[in-house]
Amino acid sequence: MSALNNSSGTAKGGLRVWLTADEPSSRFHARMVQAYLSWLNFASNPLALFGFGIIVMLFLLAIFEPLLLTHDPLAQDLSARLLSPGQQGHWLGTDGLGRDIYSRVVAGASTTLFIVSLVALTAPVAGLVIGTIAGYFGGWVDVVLMRITDVFLAFPKLILALAFVAALGPGIENAILAIAITSWPPYARIARAETLTVRNSDFIFACRLQGASSARIVIGHVVPLCLSSVIIRVTLDMAGIILTAAGLGFLGLGAQPPMPEWGAMISEGRKYLLDQWWVATVPGLAIFIVSLGFNLLGDGLRDALDPRSGQS
Amino acid sequence: MNGIARPGSGAANEGGRGRALPLWKKAKPTVKLLASLAATFLGLLLVTFFIGRVIPIDPVLAVVGERASPEVYEAAVRQLGLDKPLIVQFALYIKSVLQGDLGTSLLTANPVLEDIKRVVPATLELSTVATVIGVVLGIPMGVVAAVHAGRWPDHIVRLIGLFGYSMPVFWLGLMGLLVFYGKLDWVAGPGRLDIFYEDIVDPVTGVILIDALIAGDTEVFFNALSHIILPASVLGYYSMAYISRMTRSFMLEQLSQEYVTTARVKGLSEGRVIWRHALGNVMVPLITVVALSYANLLEGSVLTETVFAWPGLGFYITNALMSADMAAVLGGTIVVGAVFVGLNLFSDFLYRIVDPRAK
């Protein structure tokens, strides 16, 4: 990582040449070449690019939310309730309390991102810690940790999340906590499997002979090798996290009113389903598009970064 | 399969004796399986016990009320066993669950187990019809996708599957109601039967479709069918997505084998090679997949039953959640968890029986 100094100089002018060099001049250079080749591989897959585009859009929606809103997403106007799309300047109509659906869907993007990023930051980290410790130390540590993992894996996720939220009380923070508690086990399994393949390799023994502590070996050498498999799995799981969060919202256990959250919006729209179909349909489309984006992106990432599990 | 296939610690130390007794050797995998099943179930109870303890509602106050004197409160604490150490409380909890005592529902004032026995047939009926739909559509789709791998039929099947993995099940249910019930009026609305058909046939099995056939009442049968078809299709869509994906990858594996080439060289028709030879070999792993997808339907049924007001286990759990009826929620969780674990075990077991190599 210390070789950053000479990289910016060569990059000027021939970035492409630098990125496709056969003999990288530094560790950083080698990483950049690797990343560029993976990107080329990824970019040759139109569906994956499409998914990537959707996710970029989601981020843009969340970042530029104040500019994109046409109405206050929380402002009620009972004289203009249940307007159909296009009426009175409401592009996607209004809901049962006269709130602008377009603005609420836009505002829901940041709610979704908030949920997804919190889960994506906590569950994989917990899984990595548990999986690498189990794999590296082996013995009874492994047996105990994997037994706990198996218990969590043996449940349907949504039911377990429901039971946790029921105990903790409804709310978006508790929903996130419940989803995180139920989604770490697969990461622990992946991390353990990866750890088992490297734990007896020569470079680990070399580190140990140099006097490196177990913590240093696990954090500095084992975890980085597990990262790419875990990241791919996280991307593939994103859609599932969004759907679970929306399900909890739909049941009234996730985001609480009046917070604009897509699942809760569908639940509100359910009352008007047969006569004012757009109230429930529009937020559902938003969930569908974003989940599809994450699924396409995850599939593409897996094919680009992990050739083993490609088209088989 | 995740939790079950791993050897349990209980059977490990007895492994050395297996050499002398061939019978014991034969039974060993089964014993290991049962030991790990017991460990998983114990873990399940530990989780529900823990959830029951974290709940911010004081269980004693729920019994004695807020104005109870300290003496009454203390007595209630002792009566509920809350003064004992946690480990003893857990042991008592396991004992009562094993005796079938899941507590009493606040909502219905019935024992939770009795409530669950009443609602389970509805869930079974729904998930069975859904699985049938998933199998009947999913397997041919997977075969077609594998045969045309990389070409448009494959892409279409993949897209159908991807849509399934991306759509919220409750939203798909609502859209189905909107289109097929609201606009087209092809199917009946929420519930299991129209109100004037209720309580006509005797509940023999609790599964209305079967009960109606036993009673020979075709009118009730067709009414029930028009009620079940939409929720079962919605759930079945998700099984179809999963089953077709797995069928495709199993088939691809088989089609590259040498016996397929041999069959083709012998001059067998392409249809016979694909549907008899290759698919025949795929059937074994597919049984496991179908059992797993049946287990996964339990999860989807919570939301689907809520949307369709289908009086099954999922609907029971969500209703209990709304009224903070913790005994019912945790009881339902235990039953669902146990069924889930059981189905996983069953699929594992079935695989061992059907495929001699797995022994």
Coordinates of N, CA and C in Angstrom, one line a residue, chain B residues 220-354:
Chain B
V220 N -69.4 -27.1 -3.2 CA -68.4 -26.6 -2.3 C -67.0 -26.7 -2.8
F221 N -66.8 -27.9 -3.4 CA -65.4 -28.1 -4.0 C -65.0 -27.1 -4.9
F222 N -65.9 -26.7 -5.9 CA -65.5 -25.7 -6.9 C -65.4 -24.3 -6.3
N223 N -66.2 -24.1 -5.3 CA -66.1 -22.8 -4.6 C -64.7 -22.7 -3.9
A224 N -64.4 -23.8 -3.2 CA -63.1 -23.8 -2.5 C -61.9 -23.6 -3.5
L225 N -62.1 -24.3 -4.7 CA -61.0 -24.3 -5.7 C -60.9 -22.9 -6.2
S226 N -62.0 -22.2 -6.4 CA -61.8 -20.8 -7.0 C -61.3 -19.9 -5.9
H227 N -61.4 -20.2 -4.7 CA -60.7 -19.4 -3.6 C -59.2 -19.7 -3.5
I228 N -58.8 -21.0 -3.7 CA -57.5 -21.3 -3.4 C -56.5 -21.1 -4.6
I229 N -57.1 -21.0 -5.8 CA -56.3 -21.0 -7.0 C -55.4 -19.8 -7.0
L230 N -55.9 -18.6 -6.6 CA -55.0 -17.4 -6.7 C -53.9 -17.4 -5.7
P231 N -54.2 -17.5 -4.4 CA -53.1 -17.6 -3.4 C -52.1 -18.7 -3.7
A232 N -52.6 -19.8 -4.2 CA -51.7 -21.0 -4.4 C -50.8 -20.6 -5.6
S233 N -51.4 -19.9 -6.6 CA -50.5 -19.6 -7.8 C -49.5 -18.6 -7.4
V234 N -49.8 -17.6 -6.5 CA -48.9 -16.6 -6.1 C -47.7 -17.3 -5.4
L235 N -48.0 -18.2 -4.4 CA -47.0 -18.9 -3.7 C -46.2 -19.9 -4.7
G236 N -47.0 -20.5 -5.6 CA -46.4 -21.5 -6.5 C -45.4 -20.8 -7.4
Y237 N -45.6 -19.5 -7.7 CA -44.7 -18.8 -8.6 C -43.3 -18.9 -8.0
Y238 N -43.2 -18.7 -6.7 CA -41.9 -18.7 -6.1 C -41.3 -20.1 -6.1
S239 N -42.1 -21.1 -5.8 CA -41.5 -22.5 -5.9 C -41.1 -22.7 -7.3
M240 N -41.9 -22.3 -8.3 CA -41.6 -22.5 -9.7 C -40.2 -21.9 -10.0
A241 N -40.0 -20.7 -9.6 CA -38.7 -20.0 -9.8 C -37.6 -20.8 -9.3
Y242 N -37.7 -21.3 -8.1 CA -36.6 -22.1 -7.4 C -36.4 -23.4 -8.1
I243 N -37.6 -24.1 -8.3 CA -37.5 -25.5 -8.9 C -36.9 -25.4 -10.3
S244 N -37.3 -24.4 -11.1 CA -36.8 -24.4 -12.5 C -35.3 -24.1 -12.5
R245 N -34.9 -23.2 -11.6 CA -33.5 -22.9 -11.6 C -32.6 -24.1 -11.2
M246 N -33.1 -24.9 -10.2 CA -32.4 -26.1 -9.8 C -32.4 -27.1 -10.9
T247 N -33.6 -27.3 -11.5 CA -33.7 -28.3 -12.6 C -32.8 -28.0 -13.7
R248 N -32.7 -26.7 -14.0 CA -31.8 -26.3 -15.1 C -30.3 -26.7 -14.8
S249 N -29.9 -26.4 -13.6 CA -28.5 -26.7 -13.3 C -28.2 -28.2 -13.2
F250 N -29.2 -29.0 -12.7 CA -29.0 -30.4 -12.6 C -29.0 -31.0 -14.0
M251 N -29.9 -30.5 -14.9 CA -30.0 -31.1 -16.2 C -28.7 -30.8 -17.0
L252 N -28.2 -29.6 -16.9 CA -27.0 -29.2 -17.6 C -25.9 -30.2 -17.3
E253 N -25.8 -30.6 -16.0 CA -24.8 -31.5 -15.5 C -25.0 -32.9 -16.2
Q254 N -26.3 -33.3 -16.2 CA -26.5 -34.6 -16.8 C -26.3 -34.6 -18.3
L255 N -26.7 -33.6 -19.0 CA -26.6 -33.5 -20.5 C -25.1 -33.6 -21.0
S256 N -24.2 -33.3 -20.1 CA -22.8 -33.3 -20.5 C -22.2 -34.7 -20.3
Q257 N -23.0 -35.6 -19.7 CA -22.4 -36.9 -19.4 C -22.3 -37.8 -20.6
E258 N -21.5 -38.8 -20.5 CA -21.3 -39.7 -21.6 C -22.4 -40.6 -22.0
Y259 N -23.2 -41.0 -21.0 CA -24.4 -41.8 -21.3 C -25.4 -41.1 -22.2
V260 N -25.4 -39.8 -22.1 CA -26.3 -39.1 -23.0 C -25.8 -39.2 -24.4
T261 N -24.5 -39.0 -24.6 CA -23.9 -39.2 -25.9 C -24.2 -40.6 -26.5
T262 N -24.0 -41.6 -25.6 CA -24.2 -43.0 -26.0 C -25.7 -43.1 -26.5
A263 N -26.6 -42.6 -25.7 CA -28.0 -42.8 -26.1 C -28.3 -42.1 -27.4
R264 N -27.7 -41.0 -27.6 CA -27.9 -40.3 -28.9 C -27.3 -41.1 -30.1
V265 N -26.1 -41.6 -29.8 CA -25.4 -42.4 -30.9 C -26.2 -43.6 -31.2
K266 N -26.9 -44.2 -30.2 CA -27.7 -45.4 -30.4 C -28.9 -45.1 -31.3
G267 N -29.2 -43.8 -31.5 CA -30.2 -43.4 -32.4 C -31.5 -43.1 -31.7
L268 N -31.5 -43.0 -30.3 CA -32.7 -42.7 -29.6 C -33.2 -41.2 -30.0
S269 N -34.5 -41.0 -30.0 CA -34.9 -39.7 -30.3 C -34.5 -38.7 -29.2
E270 N -34.3 -37.4 -29.6 CA -33.9 -36.4 -28.7 C -34.8 -36.3 -27.5
G271 N -36.1 -36.4 -27.8 CA -37.1 -36.3 -26.7 C -36.9 -37.4 -25.7
R272 N -36.6 -38.6 -26.2 CA -36.5 -39.7 -25.2 C -35.2 -39.5 -24.4
V273 N -34.1 -39.0 -25.0 CA -32.9 -38.8 -24.3 C -33.1 -37.8 -23.2
I274 N -33.8 -36.7 -23.6 CA -33.9 -35.6 -22.6 C -34.9 -36.0 -21.5
W275 N -36.1 -36.4 -21.9 CA -37.2 -36.6 -20.9 C -37.1 -37.9 -20.1
R276 N -36.5 -38.9 -20.8 CA -36.4 -40.2 -20.0 C -35.1 -40.4 -19.4
H277 N -34.0 -40.3 -20.2 CA -32.7 -40.6 -19.6 C -32.2 -39.6 -18.7
A278 N -32.0 -38.3 -19.2 CA -31.5 -37.3 -18.4 C -32.4 -36.9 -17.2
L279 N -33.7 -36.6 -17.5 CA -34.6 -36.2 -16.5 C -34.7 -37.3 -15.4
G280 N -34.7 -38.5 -15.9 CA -34.8 -39.6 -14.9 C -33.7 -39.6 -13.8
N281 N -32.5 -39.2 -14.3 CA -31.4 -39.1 -13.3 C -31.5 -37.9 -12.4
V282 N -32.2 -36.9 -12.9 CA -32.3 -35.6 -12.2 C -33.3 -35.7 -11.1
M283 N -34.3 -36.7 -11.3 CA -35.4 -36.8 -10.3 C -34.9 -36.9 -8.9
V284 N -33.8 -37.7 -8.7 CA -33.4 -37.9 -7.3 C -33.0 -36.6 -6.6
P285 N -32.1 -35.8 -7.1 CA -31.8 -34.5 -6.4 C -33.0 -33.6 -6.4
L286 N -33.9 -33.7 -7.4 CA -35.1 -32.9 -7.4 C -36.0 -33.1 -6.2
I287 N -36.1 -34.3 -5.8 CA -37.0 -34.6 -4.6 C -36.5 -33.7 -3.4
T288 N -35.2 -33.6 -3.2 CA -34.7 -32.8 -2.1 C -35.1 -31.4 -2.4
V289 N -35.0 -30.9 -3.6 CA -35.3 -29.5 -3.9 C -36.8 -29.2 -3.6
V290 N -37.7 -30.2 -4.0 CA -39.1 -30.0 -3.8 C -39.4 -29.9 -2.3
A291 N -38.8 -30.8 -1.6 CA -39.1 -30.8 -0.1 C -38.6 -29.5 0.5
L292 N -37.4 -29.0 0.0 CA -36.9 -27.7 0.5 C -37.9 -26.5 0.1
S293 N -38.4 -26.6 -1.1 CA -39.2 -25.5 -1.5 C -40.5 -25.5 -0.7
Y294 N -41.0 -26.7 -0.4 CA -42.2 -26.9 0.5 C -41.9 -26.2 1.8
A295 N -40.7 -26.4 2.3 CA -40.4 -25.7 3.6 C -40.3 -24.2 3.5
N296 N -39.8 -23.8 2.3 CA -39.7 -22.3 2.1 C -41.1 -21.7 2.0
L297 N -42.1 -22.5 1.5 CA -43.4 -21.9 1.4 C -44.0 -21.5 2.7
L298 N -43.5 -22.1 3.8 CA -44.0 -21.7 5.1 C -43.7 -20.3 5.4
E299 N -42.6 -19.8 4.9 CA -42.2 -18.4 5.1 C -43.1 -17.5 4.3
G300 N -43.2 -17.9 3.0 CA -44.1 -17.1 2.1 C -45.5 -17.1 2.6
S301 N -45.9 -18.1 3.2 CA -47.3 -18.2 3.6 C -47.7 -17.2 4.7
V302 N -46.8 -16.7 5.5 CA -47.1 -15.7 6.5 C -47.7 -14.5 5.8
L303 N -47.0 -14.0 4.8 CA -47.5 -12.8 4.1 C -48.6 -13.1 3.2
T304 N -48.6 -14.2 2.5 CA -49.7 -14.5 1.5 C -51.0 -14.7 2.3
E305 N -50.9 -15.4 3.4 CA -52.2 -15.7 4.1 C -52.7 -14.4 4.7
T306 N -51.8 -13.4 5.0 CA -52.3 -12.1 5.5 C -53.1 -11.4 4.4
V307 N -52.5 -11.4 3.2 CA -53.1 -10.7 2.1 C -54.5 -11.3 1.8
F308 N -54.5 -12.7 1.7 CA -55.7 -13.3 1.3 C -56.7 -13.7 2.4
A309 N -56.4 -13.2 3.6 CA -57.2 -13.6 4.8 C -57.4 -15.1 4.9
W310 N -56.4 -15.8 4.6 CA -56.4 -17.3 4.6 C -56.2 -17.8 6.0
P311 N -57.2 -18.4 6.6 CA -57.1 -18.7 8.1 C -56.1 -19.8 8.4
G312 N -54.8 -19.7 8.1 CA -53.8 -20.7 8.4 C -52.9 -20.2 9.4
L313 N -51.7 -20.9 9.5 CA -50.8 -20.7 10.6 C -50.1 -19.3 10.5
G314 N -49.8 -18.9 9.2 CA -49.2 -17.6 9.0 C -50.2 -16.4 9.5
F315 N -51.4 -16.6 9.1 CA -52.4 -15.6 9.5 C -52.6 -15.5 11.0
Y316 N -52.5 -16.7 11.6 CA -52.6 -16.8 13.0 C -51.5 -16.1 13.7
I317 N -50.3 -16.3 13.2 CA -49.1 -15.6 13.8 C -49.2 -14.1 13.6
T318 N -49.5 -13.7 12.4 CA -49.5 -12.2 12.3 C -50.7 -11.6 13.1
N319 N -51.8 -12.2 13.2 CA -52.9 -11.7 14.0 C -52.4 -11.6 15.5
A320 N -51.7 -12.7 15.9 CA -51.2 -12.7 17.3 C -50.2 -11.5 17.5
L321 N -49.4 -11.3 16.5 CA -48.4 -10.2 16.6 C -49.1 -8.8 16.8
M322 N -50.2 -8.6 16.1 CA -50.9 -7.3 16.1 C -51.4 -7.1 17.5
S323 N -51.8 -8.2 18.3 CA -52.3 -8.0 19.6 C -51.4 -8.3 20.7
A324 N -50.0 -8.4 20.3 CA -49.0 -8.6 21.3 C -49.3 -9.9 22.1
D325 N -49.8 -10.9 21.4 CA -50.1 -12.2 22.1 C -48.8 -13.1 22.0
M326 N -47.9 -12.9 22.9 CA -46.6 -13.5 22.7 C -46.6 -15.0 22.8
A327 N -47.5 -15.6 23.7 CA -47.5 -17.0 23.8 C -47.9 -17.6 22.4
A328 N -48.8 -17.0 21.7 CA -49.2 -17.5 20.4 C -48.1 -17.3 19.4
V329 N -47.4 -16.1 19.4 CA -46.4 -15.9 18.5 C -45.2 -16.9 18.6
L330 N -44.8 -17.1 19.9 CA -43.7 -18.0 20.1 C -44.1 -19.4 19.9
G331 N -45.3 -19.8 20.2 CA -45.8 -21.1 19.9 C -45.8 -21.4 18.4
G332 N -46.3 -20.4 17.7 CA -46.3 -20.6 16.2 C -44.9 -20.7 15.7
T333 N -44.0 -19.9 16.2 CA -42.6 -19.9 15.8 C -42.0 -21.3 16.0
I334 N -42.3 -21.8 17.2 CA -41.7 -23.2 17.5 C -42.2 -24.2 16.5
V335 N -43.6 -24.2 16.3 CA -44.1 -25.1 15.3 C -43.6 -25.0 13.9
V336 N -43.5 -23.7 13.5 CA -43.0 -23.5 12.1 C -41.5 -24.0 12.1
G337 N -40.7 -23.6 13.1 CA -39.3 -24.0 13.1 C -39.2 -25.5 13.1
A338 N -40.0 -26.2 13.9 CA -40.0 -27.7 14.0 C -40.3 -28.3 12.7
V339 N -41.4 -27.8 12.0 CA -41.8 -28.3 10.7 C -40.7 -28.1 9.7
F340 N -40.1 -26.9 9.8 CA -39.0 -26.6 8.8 C -37.8 -27.5 9.0
V341 N -37.4 -27.7 10.3 CA -36.3 -28.6 10.6 C -36.7 -30.1 10.1
G342 N -37.9 -30.4 10.4 CA -38.4 -31.8 10.1 C -38.4 -32.0 8.6
L343 N -38.8 -31.0 7.8 CA -38.9 -31.2 6.3 C -37.5 -31.3 5.8
N344 N -36.5 -30.5 6.4 CA -35.1 -30.6 5.9 C -34.6 -32.0 6.2
L345 N -34.9 -32.5 7.3 CA -34.5 -33.8 7.7 C -35.1 -34.9 6.8
F346 N -36.4 -34.7 6.5 CA -37.1 -35.6 5.6 C -36.5 -35.6 4.2
S347 N -36.2 -34.5 3.7 CA -35.6 -34.4 2.4 C -34.2 -35.1 2.3
D348 N -33.5 -34.9 3.4 CA -32.2 -35.6 3.6 C -32.3 -37.1 3.6
F349 N -33.3 -37.5 4.3 CA -33.6 -38.9 4.5 C -34.0 -39.6 3.2
L350 N -34.9 -38.9 2.5 CA -35.5 -39.3 1.3 C -34.4 -39.5 0.3
Y351 N -33.4 -38.6 0.3 CA -32.3 -38.6 -0.6 C -31.5 -39.9 -0.4
R352 N -31.3 -40.2 0.9 CA -30.5 -41.4 1.2 C -31.2 -42.7 0.7
I353 N -32.5 -42.7 0.8 CA -33.3 -43.9 0.4 C -33.2 -44.0 -1.2
V354 N -33.5 -42.9 -1.8 CA -33.7 -43.0 -3.3 C -32.3 -43.2 -4.0

